[in-house]
Coordinates of C-alpha atoms in Angstrom, one line a residue:
R1212 CA 3.8 -23.4 -19.2
L1213 CA 1.7 -24.9 -16.3
S1214 CA -0.1 -21.6 -15.8
I1215 CA 1.3 -21.4 -12.3
P1216 CA 1.8 -17.7 -11.3
M1217 CA 5.2 -16.6 -10.2
V1218 CA 6.0 -14.0 -7.6
F1219 CA 9.5 -12.7 -8.1
E1220 CA 11.4 -11.2 -5.1
V1221 CA 14.1 -8.6 -5.8
R1222 CA 16.7 -8.7 -3.1
D1223 CA 19.2 -6.7 -5.2
L1224 CA 18.9 -4.8 -8.4
W1225 CA 20.6 -7.4 -10.6
P1226 CA 22.6 -6.9 -12.8
H1227 CA 22.7 -3.2 -12.0
V1228 CA 24.7 -3.7 -8.8
P1229 CA 27.4 -6.1 -10.2
I1230 CA 27.8 -3.8 -13.2
A1231 CA 28.1 -0.7 -11.0
M1232 CA 30.7 -2.5 -8.8
G1233 CA 32.8 -3.6 -11.8
E1234 CA 32.1 -7.3 -11.2
L1235 CA 30.2 -7.7 -14.5
T1236 CA 32.3 -6.0 -17.3
N1237 CA 31.7 -8.2 -20.3
P1238 CA 29.3 -6.2 -22.6
L1239 CA 27.7 -9.4 -24.0
M1240 CA 27.2 -10.9 -20.6
A1241 CA 25.8 -7.6 -19.3
F1242 CA 23.4 -7.5 -22.2
L1243 CA 22.2 -11.0 -21.6
A1244 CA 21.9 -10.4 -17.9
R1245 CA 19.6 -7.4 -18.6
R1246 CA 17.5 -9.5 -20.9
L1247 CA 17.2 -12.1 -18.2
E1248 CA 16.2 -9.5 -15.7
R1249 CA 13.5 -8.1 -18.0
S1250 CA 12.3 -11.7 -18.7
A1251 CA 11.9 -12.4 -15.0
Y1252 CA 9.9 -9.2 -14.5
R1253 CA 7.8 -9.9 -17.6
N1254 CA 6.9 -13.4 -16.6
A1255 CA 6.2 -12.6 -12.9
A1256 CA 2.6 -12.1 -11.9
H1257 CA 3.9 -9.8 -9.2
V1258 CA 7.3 -8.4 -8.1
V1259 CA 8.2 -7.9 -4.5
A1260 CA 11.1 -5.5 -3.9
L1261 CA 13.0 -5.2 -0.6
S1262 CA 13.3 -1.4 -0.7
P1263 CA 11.7 1.6 -2.3
G1264 CA 14.9 2.1 -4.4
M1265 CA 14.6 -1.5 -5.7
R1266 CA 11.0 -0.9 -6.6
D1267 CA 12.0 2.2 -8.6
G1268 CA 14.6 0.1 -10.4
V1269 CA 11.9 -2.4 -11.4
L1270 CA 9.5 0.3 -12.5
R1271 CA 12.3 1.7 -14.8
Q1272 CA 12.1 -1.6 -16.7
G1273 CA 8.6 -0.9 -17.7
V1274 CA 6.8 -3.0 -15.1
A1275 CA 3.4 -1.5 -14.1
S1276 CA 3.3 0.0 -10.6
S1277 CA 0.3 -2.2 -9.8
R1278 CA 2.5 -5.3 -10.2
V1279 CA 5.2 -4.1 -7.8
S1280 CA 5.1 -4.0 -4.0
V1281 CA 7.7 -3.2 -1.4
I1282 CA 8.1 -5.7 1.5
P1283 CA 11.5 -5.2 3.2
N1284 CA 13.3 -7.7 5.5
S1285 CA 11.5 -7.9 8.8
S1286 CA 12.3 -7.5 12.5
D1287 CA 11.9 -10.7 14.6
L1288 CA 10.7 -9.2 17.8
E1289 CA 10.2 -12.5 19.5
L1290 CA 13.8 -13.7 18.8
F1291 CA 15.4 -10.5 20.0
S1292 CA 13.3 -10.0 23.1
V1293 CA 16.0 -11.1 25.6
P1294 CA 16.6 -9.8 29.1
P1295 CA 19.4 -7.3 29.6
Q1296 CA 21.2 -9.8 31.8
Q1297 CA 22.2 -11.8 28.7
G1298 CA 24.1 -8.7 27.4
E1299 CA 25.7 -8.2 30.7
K1300 CA 26.8 -11.9 30.7
F1301 CA 28.5 -11.4 27.4
R1302 CA 30.4 -8.4 28.7
Q1303 CA 31.5 -10.3 31.7
E1304 CA 32.8 -13.1 29.5
H1305 CA 34.9 -10.5 27.6
P1306 CA 36.6 -8.5 30.3
L1307 CA 38.5 -6.3 27.8
I1308 CA 35.1 -5.0 26.7
G1309 CA 33.6 -4.9 30.2
N1310 CA 31.4 -1.8 30.8
R1311 CA 32.9 0.2 27.9
P1312 CA 30.5 1.9 25.4
L1313 CA 30.3 -0.7 22.6
V1314 CA 29.8 -0.4 18.8
L1315 CA 28.9 -3.7 17.2
Y1316 CA 29.2 -5.0 13.7
C1317 CA 27.7 -8.5 13.2
G1318 CA 27.6 -9.9 9.7
T1319 CA 29.5 -10.8 6.6
L1320 CA 33.0 -9.5 6.0
G1321 CA 32.9 -9.3 2.2
R1322 CA 34.0 -6.7 -0.3
V1323 CA 30.6 -5.1 -0.5
N1324 CA 30.4 -4.6 3.3
G1325 CA 33.4 -2.4 3.6
V1326 CA 34.0 -3.2 7.2
G1327 CA 37.6 -2.0 6.9
Q1328 CA 36.0 1.5 7.5
M1329 CA 35.1 0.4 11.1
V1330 CA 38.8 -0.2 11.7
R1331 CA 39.6 3.3 10.4
I1332 CA 37.0 4.8 12.7
A1333 CA 38.5 2.8 15.6
I1334 CA 41.9 4.3 14.8
E1335 CA 40.5 7.8 15.0
M1336 CA 38.5 6.9 18.1
A1337 CA 41.7 5.7 19.9
E1338 CA 42.7 9.4 19.9
I1339 CA 39.3 11.0 20.6
D1340 CA 37.9 8.6 23.3
P1341 CA 39.9 5.4 23.7
E1342 CA 37.4 3.9 26.1
I1343 CA 34.8 3.4 23.3
A1344 CA 35.2 -0.2 22.0
F1345 CA 34.3 -1.7 18.6
L1346 CA 33.4 -5.4 18.1
I1347 CA 33.4 -7.2 14.7
V1348 CA 31.7 -10.6 14.7
G1349 CA 31.6 -12.5 11.5
D1350 CA 33.5 -14.1 8.6
G1351 CA 34.1 -13.6 4.9
R1352 CA 36.7 -13.2 2.3
E1353 CA 38.0 -10.0 3.7
K1354 CA 38.3 -11.1 7.3
V1355 CA 42.1 -11.8 7.1
Q1356 CA 42.7 -8.4 5.5
I1357 CA 40.6 -6.6 8.0
E1358 CA 42.3 -8.3 11.0
R1359 CA 45.7 -7.6 9.5
F1360 CA 44.9 -4.0 9.0
A1361 CA 43.6 -3.7 12.6
R1362 CA 46.7 -5.4 14.0
E1363 CA 49.1 -3.3 12.0
S1364 CA 47.2 -0.2 13.1
G1365 CA 47.6 -1.1 16.8
V1366 CA 43.9 -1.1 17.6
I1367 CA 43.2 -4.9 17.8
G1368 CA 42.9 -5.9 21.4
Q1369 CA 42.8 -2.2 22.5
N1370 CA 39.6 -0.6 21.3
L1371 CA 38.7 -3.0 18.5
F1372 CA 38.0 -6.7 19.0
M1373 CA 37.1 -9.5 16.5
L1374 CA 35.2 -12.7 17.1
P1375 CA 34.2 -15.6 14.8
P1376 CA 30.6 -15.9 13.6
I1377 CA 28.0 -17.3 16.1
P1378 CA 24.8 -19.2 15.7
K1379 CA 21.7 -17.1 15.0
N1380 CA 20.1 -18.0 18.3
E1381 CA 23.0 -16.4 20.1
V1382 CA 22.9 -13.2 18.2
P1383 CA 20.2 -11.6 20.4
S1384 CA 22.5 -11.8 23.4
L1385 CA 25.3 -10.1 21.4
Y1386 CA 22.9 -7.3 20.4
A1387 CA 21.8 -6.9 24.0
A1388 CA 25.4 -6.1 24.9
A1389 CA 25.8 -3.4 22.3
D1390 CA 25.1 0.3 22.8
L1391 CA 25.2 1.0 19.0
T1392 CA 25.1 -1.5 16.1
S1393 CA 26.3 -0.8 12.6
S1394 CA 25.8 -1.7 8.9
F1395 CA 28.5 -0.7 6.5
V1396 CA 28.8 -0.8 2.7
I1397 CA 31.5 0.5 0.4
D1398 CA 31.1 3.9 -1.2
N1399 CA 28.9 3.1 -4.2
K1400 CA 25.5 4.6 -4.8
A1401 CA 24.2 1.3 -6.3
L1402 CA 24.3 -0.1 -2.8
W1403 CA 22.1 2.6 -1.1
D1404 CA 18.9 0.6 -1.8
N1405 CA 20.1 -2.4 0.3
S1406 CA 17.8 -4.1 2.9
A1407 CA 20.4 -5.8 5.1
N1408 CA 19.1 -8.1 7.8
K1409 CA 21.4 -6.6 10.4
F1410 CA 19.5 -3.3 10.1
F1411 CA 16.2 -5.0 11.1
D1412 CA 17.8 -7.1 13.7
S1413 CA 19.1 -4.0 15.4
L1414 CA 15.6 -2.5 15.4
A1415 CA 14.1 -5.7 16.8
A1416 CA 16.7 -5.6 19.6
G1417 CA 15.7 -1.9 20.3
K1418 CA 19.3 -0.8 19.5
P1419 CA 20.2 2.4 17.6
I1420 CA 22.0 1.6 14.4
L1421 CA 24.8 3.4 12.5
I1422 CA 25.0 3.3 8.7
N1423 CA 27.6 5.0 6.3
H1424 CA 25.5 5.5 3.2
E1425 CA 22.5 7.5 1.9
G1426 CA 19.2 6.1 0.6
W1427 CA 15.9 5.1 2.2
Q1428 CA 17.5 3.8 5.4
A1429 CA 19.4 7.0 6.0
D1430 CA 16.2 9.0 5.4
L1431 CA 14.4 6.8 7.9
L1432 CA 17.0 7.2 10.6
R1433 CA 17.2 10.9 10.2
K1434 CA 13.4 11.2 10.4
T1435 CA 12.9 8.9 13.4
K1436 CA 16.2 9.6 15.1
A1437 CA 16.7 5.9 15.6
G1438 CA 20.4 5.9 14.8
L1439 CA 23.3 7.6 13.1
V1440 CA 24.2 8.4 9.5
V1441 CA 28.0 8.9 9.1
P1442 CA 30.1 9.9 6.0
P1443 CA 31.1 6.9 3.9
L1444 CA 34.8 7.7 3.9
D1445 CA 35.5 10.3 6.6
A1446 CA 36.6 8.2 9.6
R1447 CA 37.5 11.2 11.7
Q1448 CA 34.1 12.8 11.4
S1449 CA 32.4 9.4 11.9
A1450 CA 34.3 8.8 15.1
E1451 CA 33.4 12.3 16.4
Q1452 CA 29.7 11.6 15.6
I1453 CA 29.8 8.3 17.4
Q1454 CA 31.6 9.7 20.4
T1455 CA 29.0 12.6 20.7
F1456 CA 26.2 10.1 20.5
L1457 CA 27.5 7.5 22.9
R1458 CA 28.3 10.1 25.5
D1459 CA 24.8 11.5 25.5
P1460 CA 22.6 9.1 27.6
Q1461 CA 19.3 10.9 26.8
R1462 CA 20.0 10.8 23.0
R1463 CA 20.9 7.1 23.2
E1464 CA 17.7 6.3 25.1
T1465 CA 15.6 8.3 22.6
A1466 CA 17.2 6.5 19.7
A1467 CA 16.6 3.1 21.4
R1468 CA 12.9 3.8 21.8
A1469 CA 12.6 5.0 18.3
A1470 CA 14.3 1.8 17.0
E1471 CA 11.9 -0.4 18.9
Q1472 CA 8.9 1.6 17.7
L1473 CA 10.1 1.1 14.1
A1474 CA 10.4 -2.6 14.6
R1475 CA 6.9 -2.9 16.1
N1476 CA 5.0 -0.5 13.9
R1477 CA 6.7 -0.8 10.5
F1478 CA 8.8 -3.9 10.2
A1479 CA 7.3 -6.6 12.5
R1480 CA 7.6 -10.0 10.9
E1481 CA 3.9 -10.9 11.4
Q1482 CA 2.8 -7.6 9.8
L1483 CA 5.0 -8.1 6.7
F1484 CA 4.0 -11.7 6.5
E1485 CA 0.3 -10.6 6.2
E1486 CA 1.2 -8.2 3.4
L1487 CA 3.0 -10.9 1.5
H1488 CA 0.1 -13.4 2.1
H1489 CA -2.3 -10.8 0.7
I1490 CA -0.2 -10.5 -2.4
L1491 CA 0.0 -14.2 -2.9
K1492 CA -3.8 -14.6 -2.5
R1493 CA -4.4 -11.8 -5.0
V1494 CA -1.9 -13.4 -7.5
V1495 CA -3.7 -16.8 -7.3
T1496 CA -6.9 -15.2 -8.4
S1497 CA -5.4 -12.8 -10.9
G1498 CA -6.4 -15.1 -13.8
S1499 CA -9.9 -13.8 -13.3
V1500 CA -8.7 -10.1 -13.0
D1501 CA -11.5 -7.6 -13.4
V1502 CA -10.9 -5.7 -16.6
T1503 CA -13.0 -3.3 -18.7
P1504 CA -14.6 -4.4 -22.0
Q1505 CA -12.0 -2.2 -23.8
V1506 CA -9.1 -4.1 -22.2
L1507 CA -10.7 -7.4 -23.0
S1508 CA -11.1 -6.5 -26.6
L1509 CA -7.4 -5.5 -26.7
V1510 CA -6.5 -8.9 -25.4
E1511 CA -8.5 -10.6 -28.1
A1512 CA -6.9 -8.3 -30.8
I1513 CA -3.2 -8.7 -29.9
D1514 CA -1.4 -11.3 -31.9
G1515 CA 2.3 -11.5 -31.1
E1516 CA 3.9 -8.0 -31.0
M1517 CA 1.9 -5.2 -32.4
S1518 CA 2.3 -1.4 -32.7
R1519 CA -0.3 1.1 -31.5
E1520 CA -1.2 1.8 -35.1
E1521 CA -1.7 -1.8 -35.9
L1522 CA -3.9 -2.3 -32.8
Q1523 CA -6.0 0.7 -33.5
K1524 CA -6.6 -0.4 -37.1
K1525 CA -7.5 -3.9 -36.1
L1526 CA -10.0 -2.6 -33.5
G1527 CA -11.4 0.0 -35.9
L1528 CA -10.5 2.9 -33.7
S1529 CA -9.3 6.3 -35.0
D1530 CA -9.1 8.5 -31.8
R1531 CA -5.5 8.0 -30.6
K1532 CA -6.0 9.8 -27.2
H1533 CA -9.1 7.7 -26.4
F1534 CA -7.3 4.5 -27.4
Q1535 CA -4.3 5.4 -25.1
E1536 CA -6.5 6.3 -22.1
K1537 CA -9.2 3.5 -22.3
Y1538 CA -7.2 0.6 -23.8
I1539 CA -3.4 0.9 -23.5
R1540 CA -3.0 2.6 -20.2
P1541 CA -5.3 0.4 -18.0
A1542 CA -4.0 -2.7 -19.8
L1543 CA -0.4 -1.8 -18.9
E1544 CA -1.3 -0.8 -15.3
Q1545 CA -2.9 -4.2 -14.7
G1546 CA -0.1 -6.1 -16.3
V1547 CA -2.4 -7.4 -19.1
I1548 CA 0.0 -6.1 -21.8
E1549 CA 3.6 -4.9 -21.7
Y1550 CA 6.0 -2.9 -23.7
T1551 CA 8.5 -4.7 -26.0
I1552 CA 11.0 -1.8 -25.3
P1553 CA 10.3 -1.1 -21.6
E1554 CA 13.3 1.1 -21.1
K1555 CA 12.0 3.5 -23.8
P1556 CA 8.2 3.7 -23.4
K1557 CA 7.9 6.6 -26.0
S1558 CA 10.1 5.0 -28.7
S1559 CA 8.7 5.2 -32.2
A1560 CA 9.6 1.5 -32.5
Q1561 CA 7.5 0.6 -29.5
K1562 CA 5.2 -2.3 -29.7
Y1563 CA 2.9 -4.2 -27.3
R1564 CA 2.5 -7.9 -26.4
L1565 CA 0.4 -9.8 -23.9
G1566 CA 1.8 -10.0 -20.4
R1567 CA 1.4 -13.1 -18.2
I1568 CA -2.1 -12.0 -17.1
G1569 CA -3.1 -11.3 -20.6
Q1570 CA -1.8 -14.6 -21.8
S1571 CA -3.8 -16.4 -19.1
M1572 CA -6.9 -14.5 -20.1
K1573 CA -6.5 -15.4 -23.7
R1574 CA -6.1 -19.1 -23.0
K1575 CA -9.3 -19.1 -21.0
S1576 CA -11.3 -17.1 -23.6

């Protein structure tokens, strides 16, 4: 209403994730949630997605690719640049951990995180290599359940330890003590597109990271060898992979270097800030977006929601192919117009209406 452009950040594909997890089951509420999602995308001057998979989800809603960018969470290299002595101090303060190889999970203990899987891996590891230790630091609604499971399984205080959450400024020392960090999710494909902060914190700390899901992070770890990808449910195989990795000093060193390189070259906070800053500057000037005369005439012709046939007739055009290539396609790509049925671009009932940029152009004409 105030002609102030909005940049919409997608941190999760909502409502796709809660529907896939069985959290949103009411059909009416799911329908309304999807409408709200499309409305947010439609009214945004630009959409910033935290992962490639999230970007693809936005594009499936009919948003033009030119209006969507991927800027993931970032690695704070300055925060995590701590001397090794801080990690050694943490180990000295926890003698049961001492100099044992250490796998760390630091984060929320909620349903979606599935940290109970770490307990199952610890149970298997107790048979394979009991010297390897696991540390869970955090809180959440499943903490009591996880702690009870670990205690009943006999691993708590043996090769698995739990600590309460710590302040953010103390987290780097914790990471400095770890040999391998981790990021778990429950076995649900809808969660593969996540962009968890702990993943980028691990890279910033120059620590290899373990994940138990597929998706863009798994592809990245396999390509760069900056960590491990273990099965989502097979605790025995996961324990074997971890044991092989931690008992191979050269592999650990290679993975640590790869993790640090990723943090510096792809996910450095300053670099991603500049990318976001560039988008924001571009959005501010998008009201004067450079369009062709054909797109401008389309903006002037659209009144409410109109079909292709109605628009062609109003503009006095008979060549459908020419109209699609010179008018409709560029207008969609620039976010000047949008589909009324974005999930079905080729629907016979498809119509077009002005997007946020097109509305701004029309008000100024």
